[in-house]
Amino acid sequence: MHIQLKLRALGKNNLLPINYQYPISAVIYKIINSADKEYATFLHDTGYKKQDSHKAFKFFTFSDLAFPFQVVGDRLRMTGAEATLHIAFHLPPTAEKFITGLFLNQQILIADKRSGVDFQITEVTVAEERPLNDEHNEVLLNLLSPIVSGKKEKFEYYQFLSPDDPDFTTMLIHNWKEKFDTLYGLGAAAAEMSAVQISIVPNKLPPRSRLLTIKQGTPEETKVRAWYNYRLKVVAPAKALRVLLNTGCGIYNSTIGCGCVYM
């Protein structure tokens, strides 16, 4: 499920941190955590009783925040009051009204310790799902946020990969299968995702990277290398493809909104 939020800044001198992604994640977590009990009731009432289905509520990613701005050091000064944000959740279509009601008219603060902007969510739109073939689909995916691909090295640190590295797509598939197993049970990916494929489709200009910072200015500060300016060709059955679309491609999906893709 993909939703689009329209946001309106409530103040005038609106200065966002350039690394606004982690603060947005915190806002989304706050909203969905406040609705845990409501969501459990929703699952029960609608008969969506897949084992551990409540976990799906925490599988999400989100797009870059789209708004007009000027760069001021490590800040982004908004030059207009409107912004747009896309969020993807791995939820059943019956959750549409629940999710819309959860976000609509919320007042949120996107900020770090130095500056931030108060917004009101003025509109929530649920994107219509494209029909998919149960067994086989070959689609082109566009990026709404950059993708992080990485493999673990010593001491559990990631080695971040670029799209020209053969392991880039290998690790995207590995991570995709891990999510599928988490959602549908150990061994589900081996049974249902044996033929999935991901390949890079270049644009006219080469892929570009962006260095993102998590928890900037704190002892827990972490830097992440993400890549954009390309598309992905994906071959997969419907069930697996929906997981990719709804939970994000690669890693750092819910943490900083990386890997938000659409058809």
PDB file of C-alpha atoms in Angstrom:
ATOM      1  CA  MET A   1       0.000   0.000   0.000  1.00  0.00           C
ATOM      2  CA  HIS A   2       1.382   3.401  -1.045  1.00  0.00           C
ATOM      3  CA  ILE A   3      -0.029   6.614   0.383  1.00  0.00           C
ATOM      4  CA  GLN A   4       0.755  10.214  -0.494  1.00  0.00           C
ATOM      5  CA  LEU A   5       0.691  12.857   2.216  1.00  0.00           C
ATOM      6  CA  LYS A   6       0.311  16.537   1.480  1.00  0.00           C
ATOM      7  CA  LEU A   7       1.894  18.677   4.184  1.00  0.00           C
ATOM      8  CA  ARG A   8       1.541  22.367   4.957  1.00  0.00           C
ATOM      9  CA  ALA A   9       4.142  24.188   7.023  1.00  0.00           C
ATOM     10  CA  LEU A  10       2.545  26.052   9.916  1.00  0.00           C
ATOM     11  CA  GLY A  11       5.297  28.614  10.446  1.00  0.00           C
ATOM     12  CA  LYS A  12       7.116  31.111   8.246  1.00  0.00           C
ATOM     13  CA  ASN A  13      10.891  30.858   8.689  1.00  0.00           C
ATOM     14  CA  ASN A  14      10.966  27.125   7.962  1.00  0.00           C
ATOM     15  CA  LEU A  15      14.409  25.532   8.191  1.00  0.00           C
ATOM     16  CA  LEU A  16      14.729  21.744   7.884  1.00  0.00           C
ATOM     17  CA  PRO A  17      17.868  19.724   8.637  1.00  0.00           C
ATOM     18  CA  ILE A  18      19.428  18.485   5.404  1.00  0.00           C
ATOM     19  CA  ASN A  19      19.400  15.025   6.985  1.00  0.00           C
ATOM     20  CA  TYR A  20      15.645  15.112   7.610  1.00  0.00           C
ATOM     21  CA  GLN A  21      15.132  11.412   6.865  1.00  0.00           C
ATOM     22  CA  TYR A  22      15.694  10.019  10.374  1.00  0.00           C
ATOM     23  CA  PRO A  23      13.400  12.652  11.955  1.00  0.00           C
ATOM     24  CA  ILE A  24      10.670  11.678   9.456  1.00  0.00           C
ATOM     25  CA  SER A  25      11.106   8.031  10.436  1.00  0.00           C
ATOM     26  CA  ALA A  26      10.680   8.988  14.094  1.00  0.00           C
ATOM     27  CA  VAL A  27       7.426  10.790  13.248  1.00  0.00           C
ATOM     28  CA  ILE A  28       6.028   7.772  11.379  1.00  0.00           C
ATOM     29  CA  TYR A  29       7.006   5.386  14.180  1.00  0.00           C
ATOM     30  CA  LYS A  30       5.342   7.651  16.721  1.00  0.00           C
ATOM     31  CA  ILE A  31       2.092   7.674  14.748  1.00  0.00           C
ATOM     32  CA  ILE A  32       1.956   3.931  14.135  1.00  0.00           C
ATOM     33  CA  ASN A  33       3.093   3.011  17.657  1.00  0.00           C
ATOM     34  CA  SER A  34       0.256   5.099  19.062  1.00  0.00           C
ATOM     35  CA  ALA A  35      -2.133   2.985  17.003  1.00  0.00           C
ATOM     36  CA  ASP A  36      -0.829  -0.480  17.912  1.00  0.00           C
ATOM     37  CA  LYS A  37      -3.969  -1.429  19.866  1.00  0.00           C
ATOM     38  CA  GLU A  38      -6.253   0.037  17.217  1.00  0.00           C
ATOM     39  CA  TYR A  39      -4.400  -1.893  14.530  1.00  0.00           C
ATOM     40  CA  ALA A  40      -4.664  -5.180  16.428  1.00  0.00           C
ATOM     41  CA  THR A  41      -8.421  -4.599  16.658  1.00  0.00           C
ATOM     42  CA  PHE A  42      -8.531  -3.786  12.956  1.00  0.00           C
ATOM     43  CA  LEU A  43      -6.739  -7.029  12.073  1.00  0.00           C
ATOM     44  CA  HIS A  44      -9.153  -9.023  14.206  1.00  0.00           C
ATOM     45  CA  ASP A  45     -12.267  -7.309  12.889  1.00  0.00           C
ATOM     46  CA  THR A  46     -11.289  -7.639   9.231  1.00  0.00           C
ATOM     47  CA  GLY A  47     -10.147 -11.234   9.476  1.00  0.00           C
ATOM     48  CA  TYR A  48      -6.569 -10.463   8.429  1.00  0.00           C
ATOM     49  CA  LYS A  49      -5.143 -13.166  10.685  1.00  0.00           C
ATOM     50  CA  LYS A  50      -1.909 -14.156   8.984  1.00  0.00           C
ATOM     51  CA  GLN A  51       0.604 -15.363  11.558  1.00  0.00           C
ATOM     52  CA  ASP A  52       2.453 -12.419  13.147  1.00  0.00           C
ATOM     53  CA  SER A  53       0.684 -10.041  10.748  1.00  0.00           C
ATOM     54  CA  HIS A  54       1.122  -7.186  13.216  1.00  0.00           C
ATOM     55  CA  LYS A  55       4.799  -7.181  12.236  1.00  0.00           C
ATOM     56  CA  ALA A  56       3.817  -5.867   8.820  1.00  0.00           C
ATOM     57  CA  PHE A  57       2.792  -2.572  10.378  1.00  0.00           C
ATOM     58  CA  LYS A  58       6.459  -1.876  11.130  1.00  0.00           C
ATOM     59  CA  PHE A  59       7.612  -2.777   7.613  1.00  0.00           C
ATOM     60  CA  PHE A  60       7.557   0.526   5.764  1.00  0.00           C
ATOM     61  CA  THR A  61       9.635   2.950   3.780  1.00  0.00           C
ATOM     62  CA  PHE A  62       9.130   6.494   2.538  1.00  0.00           C
ATOM     63  CA  SER A  63      10.184   8.853  -0.227  1.00  0.00           C
ATOM     64  CA  ASP A  64      12.348  11.915  -0.269  1.00  0.00           C
ATOM     65  CA  LEU A  65      10.392  14.926   0.942  1.00  0.00           C
ATOM     66  CA  ALA A  66       9.397  16.961  -2.131  1.00  0.00           C
ATOM     67  CA  PHE A  67       9.340  20.726  -1.584  1.00  0.00           C
ATOM     68  CA  PRO A  68      10.966  23.910  -2.942  1.00  0.00           C
ATOM     69  CA  PHE A  69      14.058  24.907  -0.967  1.00  0.00           C
ATOM     70  CA  GLN A  70      17.360  26.764  -0.772  1.00  0.00           C
ATOM     71  CA  VAL A  71      20.445  25.152   0.769  1.00  0.00           C
ATOM     72  CA  VAL A  72      21.768  27.078   3.784  1.00  0.00           C
ATOM     73  CA  GLY A  73      24.794  25.214   5.128  1.00  0.00           C
ATOM     74  CA  ASP A  74      23.486  21.912   6.470  1.00  0.00           C
ATOM     75  CA  ARG A  75      19.905  23.224   6.451  1.00  0.00           C
ATOM     76  CA  LEU A  76      17.158  23.426   3.818  1.00  0.00           C
ATOM     77  CA  ARG A  77      15.145  26.631   3.864  1.00  0.00           C
ATOM     78  CA  MET A  78      11.642  26.059   2.525  1.00  0.00           C
ATOM     79  CA  THR A  79      10.693  28.620  -0.118  1.00  0.00           C
ATOM     80  CA  GLY A  80       7.052  27.522  -0.119  1.00  0.00           C
ATOM     81  CA  ALA A  81       4.631  26.136   2.437  1.00  0.00           C
ATOM     82  CA  GLU A  82       3.707  22.860   0.716  1.00  0.00           C
ATOM     83  CA  ALA A  83       5.496  19.501   0.772  1.00  0.00           C
ATOM     84  CA  THR A  84       4.708  15.970  -0.385  1.00  0.00           C
ATOM     85  CA  LEU A  85       5.725  12.648   1.151  1.00  0.00           C
ATOM     86  CA  HIS A  86       5.024   9.090  -0.028  1.00  0.00           C
ATOM     87  CA  ILE A  87       4.914   6.213   2.475  1.00  0.00           C
ATOM     88  CA  ALA A  88       4.721   2.500   1.635  1.00  0.00           C
ATOM     89  CA  PHE A  89       3.316  -0.065   4.092  1.00  0.00           C
ATOM     90  CA  HIS A  90       2.928  -3.822   3.665  1.00  0.00           C
ATOM     91  CA  LEU A  91      -0.751  -3.813   4.550  1.00  0.00           C
ATOM     92  CA  PRO A  92      -3.908  -5.315   3.014  1.00  0.00           C
ATOM     93  CA  PRO A  93      -6.143  -3.103   0.817  1.00  0.00           C
ATOM     94  CA  THR A  94      -8.798  -3.255   3.551  1.00  0.00           C
ATOM     95  CA  ALA A  95      -6.522  -1.072   5.705  1.00  0.00           C
ATOM     96  CA  GLU A  96      -7.029   1.930   3.408  1.00  0.00           C
ATOM     97  CA  LYS A  97      -9.536   3.789   5.595  1.00  0.00           C
ATOM     98  CA  PHE A  98      -7.638   2.901   8.760  1.00  0.00           C
ATOM     99  CA  ILE A  99      -4.359   4.337   7.441  1.00  0.00           C
ATOM    100  CA  THR A 100      -6.007   7.415   5.948  1.00  0.00           C
ATOM    101  CA  GLY A 101      -7.666   8.204   9.268  1.00  0.00           C
ATOM    102  CA  LEU A 102      -4.438   7.585  11.150  1.00  0.00           C
ATOM    103  CA  PHE A 103      -2.481  10.273   9.278  1.00  0.00           C
ATOM    104  CA  LEU A 104      -5.060  12.839   8.158  1.00  0.00           C
ATOM    105  CA  ASN A 105      -4.937  16.174  10.044  1.00  0.00           C
ATOM    106  CA  GLN A 106      -2.026  15.085  12.234  1.00  0.00           C
ATOM    107  CA  GLN A 107       0.319  17.871  13.287  1.00  0.00           C
ATOM    108  CA  ILE A 108       3.921  16.693  13.066  1.00  0.00           C
ATOM    109  CA  LEU A 109       7.363  18.132  13.770  1.00  0.00           C
ATOM    110  CA  ILE A 110      10.289  17.243  11.495  1.00  0.00           C
ATOM    111  CA  ALA A 111      13.372  18.450  13.338  1.00  0.00           C
ATOM    112  CA  ASP A 112      16.761  17.793  14.847  1.00  0.00           C
ATOM    113  CA  LYS A 113      18.233  19.587  17.869  1.00  0.00           C
ATOM    114  CA  ARG A 114      19.008  22.751  15.881  1.00  0.00           C
ATOM    115  CA  SER A 115      15.978  23.438  13.695  1.00  0.00           C
ATOM    116  CA  GLY A 116      12.752  22.000  12.379  1.00  0.00           C
ATOM    117  CA  VAL A 117       9.375  22.623  10.822  1.00  0.00           C
ATOM    118  CA  ASP A 118       5.866  22.057  12.160  1.00  0.00           C
ATOM    119  CA  PHE A 119       3.537  20.614   9.533  1.00  0.00           C
ATOM    120  CA  GLN A 120      -0.106  19.680   9.286  1.00  0.00           C
ATOM    121  CA  ILE A 121      -1.061  16.709   7.119  1.00  0.00           C
ATOM    122  CA  THR A 122      -3.802  18.205   4.958  1.00  0.00           C
ATOM    123  CA  GLU A 123      -4.492  15.340   2.567  1.00  0.00           C
ATOM    124  CA  VAL A 124      -3.931  11.570   2.392  1.00  0.00           C
ATOM    125  CA  THR A 125      -4.301   9.747  -0.930  1.00  0.00           C
ATOM    126  CA  VAL A 126      -4.036   5.976  -1.345  1.00  0.00           C
ATOM    127  CA  ALA A 127      -2.471   4.896  -4.647  1.00  0.00           C
ATOM    128  CA  GLU A 128      -4.398   2.367  -6.704  1.00  0.00           C
ATOM    129  CA  GLU A 129      -2.593  -0.979  -6.877  1.00  0.00           C
ATOM    130  CA  ARG A 130      -1.592  -2.140 -10.342  1.00  0.00           C
ATOM    131  CA  PRO A 131      -2.845  -5.642 -11.259  1.00  0.00           C
ATOM    132  CA  LEU A 132      -0.110  -8.285 -11.155  1.00  0.00           C
ATOM    133  CA  ASN A 133       0.195 -11.840 -12.421  1.00  0.00           C
ATOM    134  CA  ASP A 134       0.382 -14.377  -9.599  1.00  0.00           C
ATOM    135  CA  GLU A 135       3.237 -16.332 -11.170  1.00  0.00           C
ATOM    136  CA  HIS A 136       5.351 -13.978 -13.304  1.00  0.00           C
ATOM    137  CA  ASN A 137       5.819 -10.228 -13.688  1.00  0.00           C
ATOM    138  CA  GLU A 138       8.541  -8.242 -15.428  1.00  0.00           C
ATOM    139  CA  VAL A 139       8.396  -4.586 -14.396  1.00  0.00           C
ATOM    140  CA  LEU A 140      10.467  -1.406 -14.327  1.00  0.00           C
ATOM    141  CA  LEU A 141      10.684   0.271 -10.933  1.00  0.00           C
ATOM    142  CA  ASN A 142      11.371   3.971 -10.465  1.00  0.00           C
ATOM    143  CA  LEU A 143      13.016   5.406  -7.366  1.00  0.00           C
ATOM    144  CA  LEU A 144      11.313   7.832  -4.973  1.00  0.00           C
ATOM    145  CA  SER A 145      14.371   7.734  -2.706  1.00  0.00           C
ATOM    146  CA  PRO A 146      17.941   6.444  -3.118  1.00  0.00           C
ATOM    147  CA  ILE A 147      18.763   2.788  -2.479  1.00  0.00           C
ATOM    148  CA  VAL A 148      21.326   1.428  -0.022  1.00  0.00           C
ATOM    149  CA  SER A 149      22.876  -1.943  -0.798  1.00  0.00           C
ATOM    150  CA  GLY A 150      25.437  -3.402   1.568  1.00  0.00           C
ATOM    151  CA  LYS A 151      27.012  -6.544   2.888  1.00  0.00           C
ATOM    152  CA  LYS A 152      28.197  -7.138   6.416  1.00  0.00           C
ATOM    153  CA  GLU A 153      31.907  -7.151   7.077  1.00  0.00           C
ATOM    154  CA  LYS A 154      33.788  -7.733  10.337  1.00  0.00           C
ATOM    155  CA  PHE A 155      32.201  -6.415  13.525  1.00  0.00           C
ATOM    156  CA  GLU A 156      28.805  -6.236  11.800  1.00  0.00           C
ATOM    157  CA  TYR A 157      29.580  -3.055   9.845  1.00  0.00           C
ATOM    158  CA  TYR A 158      28.147  -2.688   6.358  1.00  0.00           C
ATOM    159  CA  GLN A 159      30.311  -2.309   3.290  1.00  0.00           C
ATOM    160  CA  PHE A 160      28.164  -0.101   1.062  1.00  0.00           C
ATOM    161  CA  LEU A 161      28.033  -1.088  -2.602  1.00  0.00           C
ATOM    162  CA  SER A 162      27.625   0.963  -5.782  1.00  0.00           C
ATOM    163  CA  PRO A 163      25.375  -0.052  -8.701  1.00  0.00           C
ATOM    164  CA  ASP A 164      28.414  -1.028 -10.803  1.00  0.00           C
ATOM    165  CA  ASP A 165      29.369  -3.671  -8.226  1.00  0.00           C
ATOM    166  CA  PRO A 166      27.994  -7.138  -9.174  1.00  0.00           C
ATOM    167  CA  ASP A 167      27.089  -7.678  -5.519  1.00  0.00           C
ATOM    168  CA  PHE A 168      24.799  -4.607  -5.523  1.00  0.00           C
ATOM    169  CA  THR A 169      21.787  -6.460  -6.958  1.00  0.00           C
ATOM    170  CA  THR A 170      22.819  -9.738  -5.294  1.00  0.00           C
ATOM    171  CA  MET A 171      22.480  -8.117  -1.885  1.00  0.00           C
ATOM    172  CA  LEU A 172      19.204  -6.415  -2.867  1.00  0.00           C
ATOM    173  CA  ILE A 173      17.768  -9.857  -3.616  1.00  0.00           C
ATOM    174  CA  HIS A 174      19.249 -11.313  -0.413  1.00  0.00           C
ATOM    175  CA  ASN A 175      17.624  -8.587   1.683  1.00  0.00           C
ATOM    176  CA  TRP A 176      14.323  -8.980  -0.195  1.00  0.00           C
ATOM    177  CA  LYS A 177      14.265 -12.703   0.594  1.00  0.00           C
ATOM    178  CA  GLU A 178      15.027 -12.042   4.269  1.00  0.00           C
ATOM    179  CA  LYS A 179      11.981  -9.764   4.491  1.00  0.00           C
ATOM    180  CA  PHE A 180       9.832 -12.342   2.729  1.00  0.00           C
ATOM    181  CA  ASP A 181      10.888 -15.015   5.230  1.00  0.00           C
ATOM    182  CA  THR A 182      10.207 -12.669   8.142  1.00  0.00           C
ATOM    183  CA  LEU A 183       6.702 -11.984   6.860  1.00  0.00           C
ATOM    184  CA  TYR A 184       5.717 -15.443   5.642  1.00  0.00           C
ATOM    185  CA  GLY A 185       7.886 -17.884   7.579  1.00  0.00           C
ATOM    186  CA  LEU A 186      11.364 -19.365   7.312  1.00  0.00           C
ATOM    187  CA  GLY A 187      11.762 -21.121   3.982  1.00  0.00           C
ATOM    188  CA  ALA A 188       9.019 -19.153   2.227  1.00  0.00           C
ATOM    189  CA  ALA A 189      11.525 -17.307   0.026  1.00  0.00           C
ATOM    190  CA  ALA A 190      13.261 -20.529  -1.004  1.00  0.00           C
ATOM    191  CA  ALA A 191       9.899 -21.948  -2.048  1.00  0.00           C
ATOM    192  CA  GLU A 192       8.438 -18.893  -3.779  1.00  0.00           C
ATOM    193  CA  MET A 193      11.338 -16.620  -4.843  1.00  0.00           C
ATOM    194  CA  SER A 194      13.769 -18.984  -6.563  1.00  0.00           C
ATOM    195  CA  ALA A 195      13.404 -17.232  -9.931  1.00  0.00           C
ATOM    196  CA  VAL A 196      13.340 -13.558  -8.884  1.00  0.00           C
ATOM    197  CA  GLN A 197      15.722 -11.188 -10.655  1.00  0.00           C
ATOM    198  CA  ILE A 198      16.859  -7.578 -10.217  1.00  0.00           C
ATOM    199  CA  SER A 199      18.990  -5.711 -12.745  1.00  0.00           C
ATOM    200  CA  ILE A 200      20.085  -2.087 -13.131  1.00  0.00           C
ATOM    201  CA  VAL A 201      18.555  -0.027 -15.948  1.00  0.00           C
ATOM    202  CA  PRO A 202      20.752   3.056 -16.456  1.00  0.00           C
ATOM    203  CA  ASN A 203      19.465   6.528 -17.209  1.00  0.00           C
ATOM    204  CA  LYS A 204      21.208   8.881 -19.638  1.00  0.00           C
ATOM    205  CA  LEU A 205      23.402  10.142 -16.813  1.00  0.00           C
ATOM    206  CA  PRO A 206      25.267   7.676 -14.550  1.00  0.00           C
ATOM    207  CA  PRO A 207      24.054   6.739 -11.060  1.00  0.00           C
ATOM    208  CA  ARG A 208      24.820   9.272  -8.352  1.00  0.00           C
ATOM    209  CA  SER A 209      25.420   8.773  -4.649  1.00  0.00           C
ATOM    210  CA  ARG A 210      24.243  10.640  -1.591  1.00  0.00           C
ATOM    211  CA  LEU A 211      25.798  10.454   1.868  1.00  0.00           C
ATOM    212  CA  LEU A 212      23.042  10.365   4.487  1.00  0.00           C
ATOM    213  CA  THR A 213      23.584  10.865   8.205  1.00  0.00           C
ATOM    214  CA  ILE A 214      21.566   9.142  10.923  1.00  0.00           C
ATOM    215  CA  LYS A 215      21.328  10.829  14.348  1.00  0.00           C
ATOM    216  CA  GLN A 216      23.502  13.724  13.211  1.00  0.00           C
ATOM    217  CA  GLY A 217      25.496  15.424  15.968  1.00  0.00           C
ATOM    218  CA  THR A 218      25.048  12.609  18.498  1.00  0.00           C
ATOM    219  CA  PRO A 219      27.424   9.868  19.732  1.00  0.00           C
ATOM    220  CA  GLU A 220      25.344   7.401  17.679  1.00  0.00           C
ATOM    221  CA  GLU A 221      25.912   9.301  14.406  1.00  0.00           C
ATOM    222  CA  THR A 222      26.108   6.948  11.412  1.00  0.00           C
ATOM    223  CA  LYS A 223      26.801   7.737   7.752  1.00  0.00           C
ATOM    224  CA  VAL A 224      25.181   5.741   4.959  1.00  0.00           C
ATOM    225  CA  ARG A 225      25.973   5.774   1.218  1.00  0.00           C
ATOM    226  CA  ALA A 226      22.861   5.588  -0.985  1.00  0.00           C
ATOM    227  CA  TRP A 227      22.534   5.599  -4.792  1.00  0.00           C
ATOM    228  CA  TYR A 228      19.967   7.054  -7.198  1.00  0.00           C
ATOM    229  CA  ASN A 229      19.500   8.100 -10.867  1.00  0.00           C
ATOM    230  CA  TYR A 230      18.763   4.675 -12.356  1.00  0.00           C
ATOM    231  CA  ARG A 231      15.844   2.251 -12.523  1.00  0.00           C
ATOM    232  CA  LEU A 232      15.431  -1.408 -11.650  1.00  0.00           C
ATOM    233  CA  LYS A 233      14.163  -4.203 -13.861  1.00  0.00           C
ATOM    234  CA  VAL A 234      12.506  -6.783 -11.618  1.00  0.00           C
ATOM    235  CA  VAL A 235      11.179 -10.249 -12.418  1.00  0.00           C
ATOM    236  CA  ALA A 236       9.040 -11.800  -9.681  1.00  0.00           C
ATOM    237  CA  PRO A 237       5.690 -13.373  -8.779  1.00  0.00           C
ATOM    238  CA  ALA A 238       3.024 -11.008  -7.459  1.00  0.00           C
ATOM    239  CA  LYS A 239       3.390 -11.879  -3.772  1.00  0.00           C
ATOM    240  CA  ALA A 240       7.138 -11.229  -3.738  1.00  0.00           C
ATOM    241  CA  LEU A 241       6.857  -8.087  -5.847  1.00  0.00           C
ATOM    242  CA  ARG A 242       4.296  -6.611  -3.458  1.00  0.00           C
ATOM    243  CA  VAL A 243       6.726  -7.141  -0.573  1.00  0.00           C
ATOM    244  CA  LEU A 244       9.419  -5.236  -2.482  1.00  0.00           C
ATOM    245  CA  LEU A 245       7.058  -2.390  -3.385  1.00  0.00           C
ATOM    246  CA  ASN A 246       5.570  -2.111   0.093  1.00  0.00           C
ATOM    247  CA  THR A 247       8.639  -2.552   2.309  1.00  0.00           C
ATOM    248  CA  GLY A 248      11.347  -0.996   0.165  1.00  0.00           C
ATOM    249  CA  CYS A 249      14.369  -2.181  -1.778  1.00  0.00           C
ATOM    250  CA  GLY A 250      17.704  -2.707  -0.020  1.00  0.00           C
ATOM    251  CA  ILE A 251      18.405  -1.699   3.573  1.00  0.00           C
ATOM    252  CA  TYR A 252      17.699   1.317   5.821  1.00  0.00           C
ATOM    253  CA  ASN A 253      14.091   1.416   4.593  1.00  0.00           C
ATOM    254  CA  SER A 254      12.152   2.415   7.701  1.00  0.00           C
ATOM    255  CA  THR A 255      15.197   4.042   9.358  1.00  0.00           C
ATOM    256  CA  ILE A 256      15.828   6.740   6.736  1.00  0.00           C
ATOM    257  CA  GLY A 257      13.337   5.993   3.969  1.00  0.00           C
ATOM    258  CA  CYS A 258      15.730   4.441   1.471  1.00  0.00           C
ATOM    259  CA  GLY A 259      14.596   2.167  -1.349  1.00  0.00           C
ATOM    260  CA  CYS A 260      11.118   3.594  -1.876  1.00  0.00           C
ATOM    261  CA  VAL A 261      10.162   2.407  -5.374  1.00  0.00           C
ATOM    262  CA  TYR A 262       7.083   2.369  -7.596  1.00  0.00           C
ATOM    263  CA  MET A 263       5.969   0.952 -10.956  1.00  0.00           C
TER     264      MET A 263
END
